Coordinates of C-alpha atoms in Angstrom, one line a residue:
Chain A
M207 CA -46.6 32.3 -77.9
T208 CA -45.4 29.6 -81.0
L209 CA -42.7 32.3 -81.8
A210 CA -40.3 32.6 -79.0
T211 CA -39.0 35.3 -77.8
D212 CA -36.3 36.3 -75.1
M213 CA -38.9 34.8 -72.4
I214 CA -37.7 36.0 -69.9
V215 CA -40.2 35.2 -67.2
E216 CA -41.4 32.0 -67.9
K217 CA -37.9 31.0 -67.8
T218 CA -37.4 32.5 -64.7
R219 CA -40.7 30.6 -63.6
A220 CA -40.0 27.3 -64.9
Q221 CA -36.5 27.3 -63.7
K222 CA -38.3 28.4 -60.1
W223 CA -40.8 26.0 -60.7
F224 CA -37.8 22.6 -61.3
E225 CA -36.0 24.3 -58.3
T226 CA -38.9 23.9 -56.0
L227 CA -40.2 20.4 -57.3
Q228 CA -36.2 19.4 -56.3
Q229 CA -36.6 20.8 -53.0
T230 CA -40.3 19.3 -52.2
C231 CA -39.0 16.1 -53.6
R232 CA -35.9 15.5 -51.7
Q233 CA -38.2 16.6 -48.2
R234 CA -40.6 13.3 -48.9
F235 CA -37.6 11.0 -49.9
E236 CA -35.6 12.1 -47.2
N237 CA -38.6 11.7 -44.6
L238 CA -39.6 8.1 -46.3
E239 CA -36.4 7.0 -45.2
A240 CA -36.0 8.4 -41.6
A241 CA -39.2 6.3 -41.2
H242 CA -37.0 2.8 -41.7
W243 CA -34.6 3.9 -38.7
T244 CA -35.1 4.1 -35.2
E245 CA -32.9 7.4 -34.5
R246 CA -34.3 9.6 -37.3
Q247 CA -31.2 11.5 -37.1
N248 CA -29.2 8.6 -38.3
A249 CA -31.0 8.0 -41.6
P250 CA -29.3 8.8 -44.6
T251 CA -29.9 12.1 -46.6
F252 CA -29.4 14.1 -49.7
V253 CA -25.6 15.3 -50.0
T254 CA -25.8 17.9 -52.5
E255 CA -23.2 19.6 -54.5
E256 CA -23.5 22.1 -57.5
T257 CA -22.4 21.7 -61.5
A258 CA -21.3 23.2 -63.6
M259 CA -21.2 22.8 -67.5
R260 CA -17.9 22.8 -68.8
D261 CA -17.5 26.0 -69.9
K262 CA -17.9 28.2 -67.1
D263 CA -20.3 30.8 -68.8
G264 CA -23.1 27.4 -69.4
G265 CA -24.5 27.5 -65.9
G266 CA -25.4 24.4 -64.2
G267 CA -27.4 22.7 -61.3
V268 CA -27.9 21.3 -57.8
M269 CA -27.5 17.2 -58.0
S270 CA -28.5 16.0 -55.0
I271 CA -28.2 12.1 -54.1
L272 CA -29.5 10.0 -51.1
R273 CA -26.9 7.1 -50.8
G274 CA -26.7 4.2 -48.8
G275 CA -30.4 4.0 -46.7
R276 CA -32.5 1.1 -45.3
L277 CA -35.5 1.8 -48.0
F278 CA -33.5 3.8 -50.7
E279 CA -30.3 2.2 -51.9
K280 CA -29.9 5.3 -54.1
V281 CA -32.0 8.4 -54.9
G282 CA -30.6 11.2 -57.6
I283 CA -32.6 14.8 -57.7
N284 CA -31.1 17.2 -60.5
A285 CA -32.4 20.8 -61.6
S286 CA -30.5 22.4 -63.3
T287 CA -30.7 25.6 -66.0
V288 CA -27.9 25.7 -68.7
H289 CA -27.6 27.6 -71.9
G290 CA -25.2 28.3 -75.0
S291 CA -25.3 28.2 -78.4
L292 CA -24.9 24.4 -79.5
A293 CA -22.3 23.6 -82.5
G294 CA -21.3 20.4 -85.2
D295 CA -23.1 17.7 -84.5
L296 CA -25.3 18.2 -81.7
L297 CA -26.5 21.1 -83.6
R298 CA -26.9 19.5 -86.9
R299 CA -28.8 16.7 -85.3
L300 CA -31.3 19.1 -83.1
A301 CA -31.8 20.7 -85.9
A302 CA -32.9 18.3 -88.1
E303 CA -34.8 16.5 -85.5
K304 CA -36.5 19.3 -83.8
S305 CA -37.8 21.1 -86.6
V306 CA -36.3 24.5 -85.6
Q307 CA -35.8 27.7 -88.0
G308 CA -32.7 29.6 -88.8
W309 CA -30.9 27.9 -85.2
D310 CA -27.8 27.7 -87.5
K311 CA -27.3 31.5 -87.6
N312 CA -28.5 31.7 -83.8
P313 CA -27.6 28.0 -82.2
K314 CA -28.3 30.2 -78.9
F315 CA -30.5 27.3 -76.4
W316 CA -31.7 27.2 -72.8
A317 CA -32.8 24.3 -71.0
S318 CA -34.1 23.7 -67.4
G319 CA -35.3 21.0 -66.0
V320 CA -35.3 18.3 -63.0
S321 CA -34.7 14.7 -63.1
V322 CA -35.0 12.7 -59.8
V323 CA -34.4 8.4 -60.0
A324 CA -34.8 6.3 -57.1
H325 CA -33.6 3.2 -56.4
P326 CA -34.9 1.0 -53.8
L327 CA -33.1 -1.9 -51.8
N328 CA -35.4 -3.9 -51.3
P329 CA -36.6 -5.7 -55.3
H330 CA -40.3 -5.4 -54.1
V331 CA -40.2 -2.1 -54.6
P332 CA -39.8 -0.3 -58.0
A333 CA -37.5 2.3 -59.1
V334 CA -38.9 5.1 -60.8
H335 CA -38.0 8.2 -62.4
F336 CA -39.5 11.6 -63.7
N337 CA -37.8 14.3 -65.0
T338 CA -40.2 17.1 -66.9
R339 CA -38.0 20.5 -69.1
M340 CA -38.2 23.6 -70.2
F341 CA -36.2 23.5 -74.1
W342 CA -36.0 27.1 -75.1
T343 CA -34.8 28.6 -78.9
P344 CA -33.9 32.0 -80.2
T345 CA -37.6 30.7 -82.3
K346 CA -39.5 28.0 -80.6
W347 CA -40.1 26.5 -77.3
W348 CA -41.2 23.5 -75.8
F349 CA -41.8 21.2 -73.0
G350 CA -40.4 17.5 -72.5
G351 CA -40.2 15.1 -69.8
G352 CA -42.3 11.7 -68.0
A353 CA -42.5 8.8 -65.5
D354 CA -41.9 5.4 -65.8
L355 CA -42.0 2.6 -63.3
N356 CA -39.2 0.1 -63.3
P357 CA -40.7 -2.5 -61.0
Y358 CA -38.3 -5.6 -61.5
L359 CA -40.7 -8.2 -60.2
A360 CA -43.9 -6.7 -61.9
I361 CA -46.7 -6.7 -60.1
A362 CA -50.3 -5.7 -62.9
E363 CA -51.9 -3.6 -59.7
D364 CA -48.5 -1.7 -58.8
T365 CA -48.3 -0.7 -63.0
E366 CA -52.3 -0.4 -62.8
E367 CA -52.3 2.5 -60.1
F368 CA -49.8 3.8 -61.3
H369 CA -51.6 4.6 -64.9
T370 CA -54.6 6.1 -63.5
I371 CA -53.1 8.0 -61.5
L372 CA -50.9 9.5 -64.6
R373 CA -54.4 9.4 -66.5
K374 CA -55.8 11.2 -64.2
V375 CA -53.4 14.0 -64.7
C376 CA -53.3 14.0 -67.9
D377 CA -57.0 14.4 -68.4
R378 CA -57.0 17.0 -66.4
T379 CA -55.5 19.2 -69.0
D380 CA -56.5 17.0 -72.2
Q381 CA -58.4 13.7 -72.3
N382 CA -55.8 12.8 -75.5
Y383 CA -52.9 13.2 -73.7
Y384 CA -52.4 10.0 -71.7
S385 CA -52.9 7.7 -74.6
R386 CA -50.5 9.9 -76.8
F387 CA -48.3 10.4 -73.9
R388 CA -48.7 6.5 -72.7
Q389 CA -48.2 5.3 -76.2
W390 CA -44.6 7.5 -76.4
A391 CA -43.5 6.3 -73.0
D392 CA -44.3 2.5 -74.3
D393 CA -42.2 3.9 -77.5
Y394 CA -39.4 5.6 -75.9
F395 CA -38.2 3.1 -72.8
F396 CA -38.3 0.3 -74.7
I397 CA -34.9 -1.4 -75.5
P398 CA -34.6 -2.4 -79.2
H399 CA -31.4 -4.6 -78.4
R400 CA -33.0 -6.4 -76.3
K401 CA -36.5 -6.7 -77.7
I402 CA -37.7 -5.8 -74.0
P403 CA -39.8 -2.9 -72.0
R404 CA -37.4 -0.9 -69.4
G405 CA -40.2 -1.3 -67.0
V406 CA -43.7 -0.8 -67.8
G407 CA -44.1 2.3 -68.6
G408 CA -45.6 5.2 -67.2
I409 CA -46.1 8.8 -69.9
F410 CA -43.6 10.5 -71.9
F411 CA -43.9 13.6 -73.9
D412 CA -41.2 16.5 -76.1
D413 CA -42.0 18.4 -78.3
L414 CA -45.0 19.8 -76.0
N415 CA -45.3 23.6 -77.5
T416 CA -49.7 24.1 -78.1
G417 CA -49.1 27.6 -78.5
D418 CA -50.2 28.6 -75.0
W419 CA -47.1 28.5 -72.5
P420 CA -49.4 28.9 -69.6
T421 CA -51.0 26.1 -69.7
D422 CA -48.2 23.8 -71.0
F423 CA -46.5 24.7 -68.1
Q424 CA -49.5 24.2 -65.9
F425 CA -49.5 20.6 -67.0
V426 CA -46.1 20.3 -66.6
T427 CA -46.4 21.4 -62.6
D428 CA -49.3 18.7 -62.7
V429 CA -47.0 15.6 -64.1
G430 CA -44.6 16.8 -61.8
R431 CA -46.9 16.9 -58.4
A432 CA -48.6 13.8 -60.1
F433 CA -45.2 11.4 -60.7
F434 CA -44.9 11.4 -56.5
K435 CA -48.8 10.8 -55.8
A436 CA -48.6 7.8 -58.4
Y437 CA -45.5 6.3 -56.6
L438 CA -46.2 6.5 -53.4
P439 CA -49.0 3.9 -52.3
I440 CA -46.7 1.1 -54.6
L441 CA -43.4 1.9 -52.6
L442 CA -45.7 1.7 -48.9
R443 CA -48.0 -1.8 -50.0
R444 CA -43.9 -3.1 -51.2
Q445 CA -41.5 -1.3 -49.3
H446 CA -41.9 -4.6 -46.0
A447 CA -42.1 -7.5 -48.9
P448 CA -39.5 -10.1 -47.7
W449 CA -36.5 -11.0 -50.2
R450 CA -33.9 -13.7 -51.2
E451 CA -31.0 -13.3 -53.0
S452 CA -32.8 -14.7 -55.5
D453 CA -34.6 -11.4 -55.9
R454 CA -31.8 -9.5 -55.8
D455 CA -30.1 -11.1 -58.7
I456 CA -33.4 -10.6 -61.0
Q457 CA -33.4 -6.5 -59.4
L458 CA -29.4 -6.4 -60.3
V459 CA -29.8 -7.9 -63.8
R460 CA -32.4 -5.8 -64.8
R461 CA -30.7 -2.2 -63.5
G462 CA -28.0 -3.2 -65.6
H463 CA -30.8 -3.0 -68.9
Y464 CA -31.6 -0.1 -67.1
A465 CA -27.7 1.0 -67.5
E466 CA -27.9 -0.2 -71.0
F467 CA -31.4 2.1 -72.0
N468 CA -29.3 5.4 -70.4
L469 CA -26.2 5.0 -72.2
I470 CA -27.0 4.0 -75.1
Y471 CA -30.3 5.4 -75.8
D472 CA -31.6 8.0 -73.8
R473 CA -32.1 11.6 -75.2
G474 CA -31.4 13.2 -72.2
T475 CA -28.2 11.2 -71.2
K476 CA -27.3 12.0 -74.4
F477 CA -27.8 15.8 -74.7
G478 CA -26.0 16.3 -71.4
L479 CA -22.9 14.2 -71.8
E480 CA -22.7 16.0 -75.4
S481 CA -23.4 19.5 -74.0
G482 CA -20.5 19.2 -71.9
H483 CA -22.5 19.4 -68.5
D484 CA -21.2 18.1 -65.8
P485 CA -20.7 13.6 -66.2
R486 CA -21.9 12.9 -62.7
A487 CA -24.7 14.9 -62.8
V488 CA -25.9 13.5 -66.3
L489 CA -25.3 10.1 -64.9
M490 CA -26.7 10.6 -61.8
S491 CA -29.4 8.0 -63.0
L492 CA -27.7 4.8 -63.3
P493 CA -28.1 2.1 -61.1
P494 CA -25.5 1.9 -57.4
L495 CA -25.1 -1.6 -58.2
A496 CA -25.9 -4.0 -61.5
R497 CA -24.7 -6.7 -62.6
W498 CA -24.5 -8.6 -65.9
P499 CA -24.1 -12.2 -65.5
Chain B
M82 CA -4.4 -8.1 -103.0
T83 CA -6.6 -4.7 -102.1
L84 CA -9.8 -5.2 -104.3
A85 CA -11.4 -7.5 -102.6
T86 CA -12.1 -11.0 -104.1
D87 CA -14.7 -13.5 -102.2
M88 CA -11.3 -14.2 -100.7
I89 CA -13.2 -18.2 -99.4
V90 CA -9.5 -19.0 -98.8
E91 CA -8.3 -16.7 -96.8
K92 CA -12.1 -16.4 -95.1
T93 CA -11.5 -20.0 -94.2
R94 CA -8.1 -19.4 -92.5
A95 CA -9.2 -16.0 -90.7
Q96 CA -12.1 -17.6 -88.7
K97 CA -9.9 -20.7 -88.1
W98 CA -7.7 -19.1 -86.0
F99 CA -9.8 -17.0 -84.4
E100 CA -12.2 -20.2 -83.2
T101 CA -8.7 -21.8 -82.4
L102 CA -7.5 -18.9 -80.1
Q103 CA -10.8 -18.6 -78.4
Q104 CA -10.1 -22.3 -77.9
T105 CA -6.4 -21.7 -76.4
C106 CA -7.6 -19.1 -74.7
R107 CA -10.8 -20.9 -72.6
Q108 CA -8.0 -23.3 -71.8
R109 CA -5.3 -21.5 -70.6
F110 CA -7.9 -19.1 -68.8
E111 CA -9.5 -22.0 -66.7
N112 CA -5.9 -24.3 -65.5
L113 CA -5.1 -20.2 -64.0
E114 CA -8.8 -20.5 -62.3
A115 CA -8.0 -24.1 -61.7
A116 CA -4.9 -23.6 -59.6
H117 CA -6.6 -21.2 -56.9
W118 CA -9.0 -24.0 -55.4
T119 CA -7.5 -27.5 -53.7
E120 CA -10.3 -29.8 -55.6
R121 CA -9.7 -28.9 -59.3
Q122 CA -13.2 -30.3 -60.4
N123 CA -14.4 -28.0 -58.4
A124 CA -13.5 -24.5 -60.2
P125 CA -15.5 -23.6 -62.5
T126 CA -15.1 -23.4 -66.5
F127 CA -16.5 -21.9 -70.0
V128 CA -19.8 -22.3 -70.2
T129 CA -20.2 -22.4 -73.5
E130 CA -23.6 -21.2 -75.9
E131 CA -24.3 -20.9 -79.9
T132 CA -25.2 -17.3 -80.6
A133 CA -26.9 -16.1 -84.0
M134 CA -27.7 -12.9 -85.5
R135 CA -31.5 -11.8 -86.1
D136 CA -31.4 -12.7 -89.1
K137 CA -31.3 -16.6 -89.1
D138 CA -28.8 -16.7 -92.2
G139 CA -26.7 -14.2 -91.3
G140 CA -24.4 -16.7 -89.7
G141 CA -23.0 -16.5 -85.2
G142 CA -20.8 -17.5 -83.2
V143 CA -20.1 -18.8 -79.9
M144 CA -19.9 -17.4 -76.5
S145 CA -18.7 -18.3 -73.9
I146 CA -18.6 -17.6 -70.4
L147 CA -16.4 -18.3 -66.8
R148 CA -18.2 -17.4 -63.8
G149 CA -17.9 -17.1 -60.5
G150 CA -14.5 -17.9 -60.1
R151 CA -11.8 -16.9 -57.0
L152 CA -9.0 -15.5 -59.7
F153 CA -11.7 -14.2 -62.6
E154 CA -15.4 -12.8 -61.6
K155 CA -15.9 -12.9 -65.5
V156 CA -14.3 -14.1 -68.6
G157 CA -15.9 -13.7 -71.3
I158 CA -14.4 -14.9 -75.2
N159 CA -16.0 -14.8 -77.9
A160 CA -15.8 -16.4 -81.4
S161 CA -18.4 -15.1 -84.2
T162 CA -18.1 -14.9 -87.8
V163 CA -21.2 -13.4 -89.2
H164 CA -23.0 -12.3 -92.8
G165 CA -25.3 -9.9 -95.1
S166 CA -26.0 -7.1 -96.4
L167 CA -26.7 -4.1 -94.4
A168 CA -28.6 -1.3 -94.6
G169 CA -30.0 2.0 -93.7
D170 CA -28.1 4.2 -91.3
L171 CA -25.5 1.6 -90.3
L172 CA -24.7 0.9 -93.6
R173 CA -24.2 4.9 -94.5
R174 CA -22.9 5.9 -91.8
L175 CA -19.7 2.9 -92.5
A176 CA -19.7 3.1 -96.2
A177 CA -18.6 7.0 -95.0
E178 CA -16.4 6.4 -92.1
K179 CA -14.5 3.3 -93.8
S180 CA -14.6 4.9 -97.3
V181 CA -15.7 1.8 -99.2
Q182 CA -16.8 2.2 -102.9
G183 CA -20.0 1.3 -104.5
W184 CA -21.1 -0.5 -101.0
D185 CA -24.4 1.5 -101.3
K186 CA -24.8 -1.1 -104.8
N187 CA -23.7 -4.3 -102.9
P188 CA -23.7 -3.9 -99.4
K189 CA -22.4 -7.4 -98.9
F190 CA -19.9 -7.6 -96.0
W191 CA -18.7 -10.9 -93.8
A192 CA -16.6 -10.6 -90.4
S193 CA -15.5 -12.9 -88.3
G194 CA -13.7 -12.4 -84.8
V195 CA -12.4 -13.1 -81.6
S196 CA -12.7 -11.4 -78.6
V197 CA -11.6 -12.2 -75.0
V198 CA -11.9 -9.7 -71.5
A199 CA -11.2 -10.9 -68.3
H200 CA -13.1 -9.7 -65.3
P201 CA -11.1 -10.8 -62.0
L202 CA -12.1 -10.8 -58.9
N203 CA -9.5 -9.0 -57.2
P204 CA -8.9 -5.5 -58.0
H205 CA -5.9 -5.8 -57.8
V206 CA -5.7 -8.2 -61.4
P207 CA -5.4 -5.2 -63.8
A208 CA -8.7 -6.3 -66.5
V209 CA -7.8 -7.2 -69.6
H210 CA -9.5 -6.9 -73.3
F211 CA -8.4 -8.3 -76.8
N212 CA -9.8 -8.8 -79.8
T213 CA -9.4 -8.8 -83.5
R214 CA -11.5 -9.6 -86.5
M215 CA -11.0 -9.0 -90.0
F216 CA -13.6 -7.4 -92.1
W217 CA -14.8 -8.0 -96.0
T218 CA -17.0 -6.1 -98.4
P219 CA -17.1 -6.4 -101.7
T220 CA -14.2 -3.7 -102.5
K221 CA -12.5 -3.6 -99.3
W222 CA -11.2 -6.0 -96.5
W223 CA -9.7 -4.9 -93.2
F224 CA -8.1 -6.1 -90.1
G225 CA -8.6 -4.1 -86.3
G226 CA -8.2 -5.7 -83.2
G227 CA -6.7 -4.5 -80.0
A228 CA -5.6 -5.2 -76.9
D229 CA -5.4 -3.1 -73.4
L230 CA -4.8 -3.1 -69.8
N231 CA -7.6 -1.8 -67.2
P232 CA -5.6 -1.8 -64.2
Y233 CA -8.6 -0.5 -61.1
L234 CA -5.1 0.0 -58.8
A235 CA -2.4 0.9 -61.5
I236 CA 0.6 0.1 -61.1
A237 CA 3.6 1.5 -63.4
E238 CA 5.9 -1.7 -63.7
D239 CA 2.6 -3.5 -64.7
T240 CA 1.7 -0.8 -67.6
E241 CA 5.8 -1.0 -68.7
E242 CA 5.4 -5.3 -69.5
F243 CA 2.0 -5.3 -70.7
H244 CA 3.5 -2.2 -73.5
T245 CA 7.1 -3.5 -73.2
I246 CA 5.8 -7.4 -74.9
L247 CA 3.0 -5.4 -77.4
R248 CA 5.9 -3.6 -78.8
K249 CA 7.9 -7.1 -79.4
V250 CA 5.4 -8.2 -81.2
C251 CA 4.5 -5.1 -83.0
D252 CA 8.6 -4.5 -84.4
R253 CA 8.7 -7.9 -85.5
T254 CA 5.8 -6.6 -88.8
D255 CA 7.1 -3.2 -88.5
Q256 CA 8.8 -0.8 -86.3
N257 CA 6.2 2.0 -87.0
Y258 CA 3.1 0.0 -85.6
Y259 CA 3.5 0.1 -82.1
S260 CA 3.8 3.9 -81.4
R261 CA 1.3 4.5 -83.6
F262 CA -0.9 1.4 -82.4
R263 CA -0.1 3.1 -78.7
Q264 CA -1.3 6.6 -79.9
W265 CA -4.4 4.8 -81.8
A266 CA -4.9 2.9 -78.6
D267 CA -5.0 6.1 -76.1
D268 CA -7.5 8.2 -78.9
Y269 CA -9.4 5.1 -78.7
F270 CA -9.7 3.3 -74.8
F271 CA -10.7 7.0 -73.7
I272 CA -13.8 8.4 -72.4
P273 CA -14.5 11.0 -73.5
H274 CA -17.3 12.3 -71.0
R275 CA -14.7 12.1 -67.7
K276 CA -11.6 12.8 -69.6
I277 CA -10.1 10.0 -68.1
P278 CA -8.6 6.8 -69.6
R279 CA -10.4 3.5 -69.7
G280 CA -7.2 1.7 -68.6
V281 CA -3.5 1.6 -69.2
G282 CA -4.0 2.0 -72.8
G283 CA -2.2 -0.6 -75.1
I284 CA -2.1 -0.9 -78.7
F285 CA -4.9 -0.7 -81.3
F286 CA -5.2 -0.7 -85.0
D287 CA -8.4 -0.4 -87.2
D288 CA -8.4 -0.7 -91.2
L289 CA -4.7 -2.6 -91.6
N290 CA -4.3 -3.5 -95.1
T291 CA -1.3 -2.6 -96.1
G292 CA -2.2 -5.0 -99.6
D293 CA -0.8 -8.1 -98.7
W294 CA -2.6 -10.4 -96.8
P295 CA -0.4 -13.0 -95.6
T296 CA 1.4 -10.5 -94.1
D297 CA -1.2 -8.8 -92.5
F298 CA -3.5 -11.5 -91.1
Q299 CA 0.7 -12.7 -89.7
F300 CA 0.5 -9.8 -87.8
V301 CA -3.1 -10.6 -86.5
T302 CA -2.4 -13.9 -85.4
D303 CA 1.1 -12.1 -83.3
V304 CA -1.3 -10.0 -81.7
G305 CA -2.8 -13.3 -80.7
R306 CA -0.3 -14.7 -79.2
A307 CA 1.0 -11.5 -77.7
F308 CA -1.8 -10.0 -75.9
F309 CA -2.4 -13.5 -73.7
K310 CA 1.8 -13.5 -72.5
A311 CA 2.0 -10.0 -72.2
Y312 CA -0.9 -10.4 -69.4
L313 CA 0.1 -13.6 -67.5
P314 CA 2.8 -13.0 -65.8
I315 CA 1.0 -9.7 -64.2
L316 CA -1.9 -11.2 -63.3
L317 CA 0.7 -14.1 -61.4
R318 CA 2.4 -11.2 -59.9
R319 CA -1.2 -9.5 -58.4
Q320 CA -3.2 -12.7 -58.5
H321 CA -2.9 -12.9 -54.4
A322 CA -2.1 -9.7 -53.4
P323 CA -4.4 -9.1 -50.4
W324 CA -7.3 -6.2 -50.6
R325 CA -9.5 -4.4 -48.7
E326 CA -13.5 -3.5 -49.7
S327 CA -12.3 0.1 -49.9
D328 CA -10.5 -1.5 -52.7
R329 CA -13.1 -3.1 -53.8
D330 CA -15.0 -0.6 -54.8
I331 CA -13.2 1.4 -56.2
Q332 CA -13.4 -1.3 -59.0
L333 CA -16.6 -1.4 -58.7
V334 CA -17.0 2.2 -59.6
R335 CA -13.3 1.7 -62.8
R336 CA -16.0 -0.7 -64.0
G337 CA -18.3 1.3 -64.2
H338 CA -17.0 3.1 -66.3
Y339 CA -15.7 0.9 -68.3
A340 CA -18.9 -0.4 -69.0
E341 CA -19.7 3.7 -70.5
F342 CA -17.4 3.2 -73.1
N343 CA -18.0 0.5 -74.4
L344 CA -22.2 0.9 -74.2
I345 CA -21.5 4.7 -75.2
Y346 CA -18.3 5.0 -77.5
D347 CA -16.6 1.2 -78.7
R348 CA -16.8 0.5 -82.2
G349 CA -17.2 -3.1 -82.3
T350 CA -20.4 -2.9 -79.5
K351 CA -22.0 -0.3 -81.9
F352 CA -21.7 -3.0 -84.9
G353 CA -22.9 -6.3 -83.2
L354 CA -25.9 -3.9 -81.5
E355 CA -26.8 -2.1 -85.1
S356 CA -26.4 -5.4 -86.9
G357 CA -28.4 -7.2 -84.8
H358 CA -26.4 -10.2 -83.8
D359 CA -27.4 -11.9 -80.2
P360 CA -26.5 -8.6 -77.3
R361 CA -25.4 -11.5 -74.9
A362 CA -22.5 -12.0 -77.0
V363 CA -22.0 -8.4 -77.9
L364 CA -22.8 -7.7 -74.2
M365 CA -20.3 -10.2 -72.3
S366 CA -18.0 -7.8 -72.1
L367 CA -19.7 -6.1 -69.3
P368 CA -18.9 -6.2 -66.4
P369 CA -20.0 -8.9 -63.1
L370 CA -20.9 -5.2 -60.5
A371 CA -20.3 -2.0 -61.1
R372 CA -21.0 0.7 -58.8
W373 CA -22.5 3.9 -60.0
P374 CA -22.4 5.8 -56.6

């Protein structure tokens, strides 16, 4: 299935998976947060809002944010499914980037995905980002996504563990995926103007279409399950580490770099803002507090 | 003089003025800050660093930042003079935007300017931005710049006063400037993805070349003197206003929007990062602390 048809069945399956994963993640992050409170009912939970495209017929999603926790200063988990017709610069740029044949004559698109960004309060606990998405056009479909670790006080052991688990999940589908997608993450999660990486990498992939939708979808669901598995041990190991104001300062400055990356370079952010999705949903990844000294 | 020659004399005059204005502004902001300290010698002053283009022969500038004051949480004042040859996407985009004839064959440029961004601590004191610059290419030169007020708790009286003073300075050169440049500021200092203005406007102009360099330069120096005059009474009126945590929250969130504007849309920021100027200098405008809740 390299030529896209309407793919109603596949779209529905993908969308359902992204929505299910959003719910599962919400539950997991809430449980982790609640463990930091003597009276669990006082722990903050996700506040959920429906979001919509500027064009009201264009679909939308569910934005959920947990704020002000003892473990998590902010966690954003979005699932959205949007559709419509592209136009102007955005259509021209994407058609060229993605080599979509005949898109100018029938510029329809459909995209569904889930993203998670967690900003822990303790500067010793790395921030984490995860996203997977399916993109459909009348002549071509693909998956994209990735997971990357953003420690502000990097520890080699954490980096290695995160990568080991991602390698395993990649190997299950294709022995070449990990080295390709790890390199892609290193290239992608890089801040050119500062010449520094955003974090310590992970995996990143885009335009994934092997011609076999079920296999590609299986890989995407595997990554969805693996990212939490890769993050959890690091979180558990670091969550009670004592920290000082100077650690917090480093964290806030590095979060500023994180914001720079997302606002200037991130593909999903660009697409979201330019295609007219709710900016609160597109920008939920931004840090709760950041410093530019 | 619509056709640019080397313009050594004009370049030197412009550069000197920008450097002088930087020094004057530094002194003024330091004096304002010092008035908030019983022992003036304890007041923070500007820390000055030389900055350079990535290409070491490309010039550079002086970045000065005052941090952690009682009146000013952060003030950045940069003057820089950079030159070299443009290439790639940046050249193509600018050549098209600026209609510079034959720039692809002789892609030299020279640019000099001064920028000021003040982020007061008290949420009742508006932030202010000011910038003027001269840009030279082998076949065309122009001035650009502007000044805009960014109150986080807007007060009509302040907005009116700021605009009145800017109107006066514009009228001195051309009766049409204020309405044109005010409109341009409204169009420019706008955050499309949020559909909100960045602040309450001011003036903005670009591609200013009436064919008479001395007149255009005079206007640029007038604006340089006027922006402080326009800001000072507002600052003095609001500097002791009592504020609450909820005012600070509003300020931090609005500063996040300010950062979004600068990182996604601002021409000077884009040009600075893409042409390879020191990112610390280009991004000195970013707020000392910002919140994305």
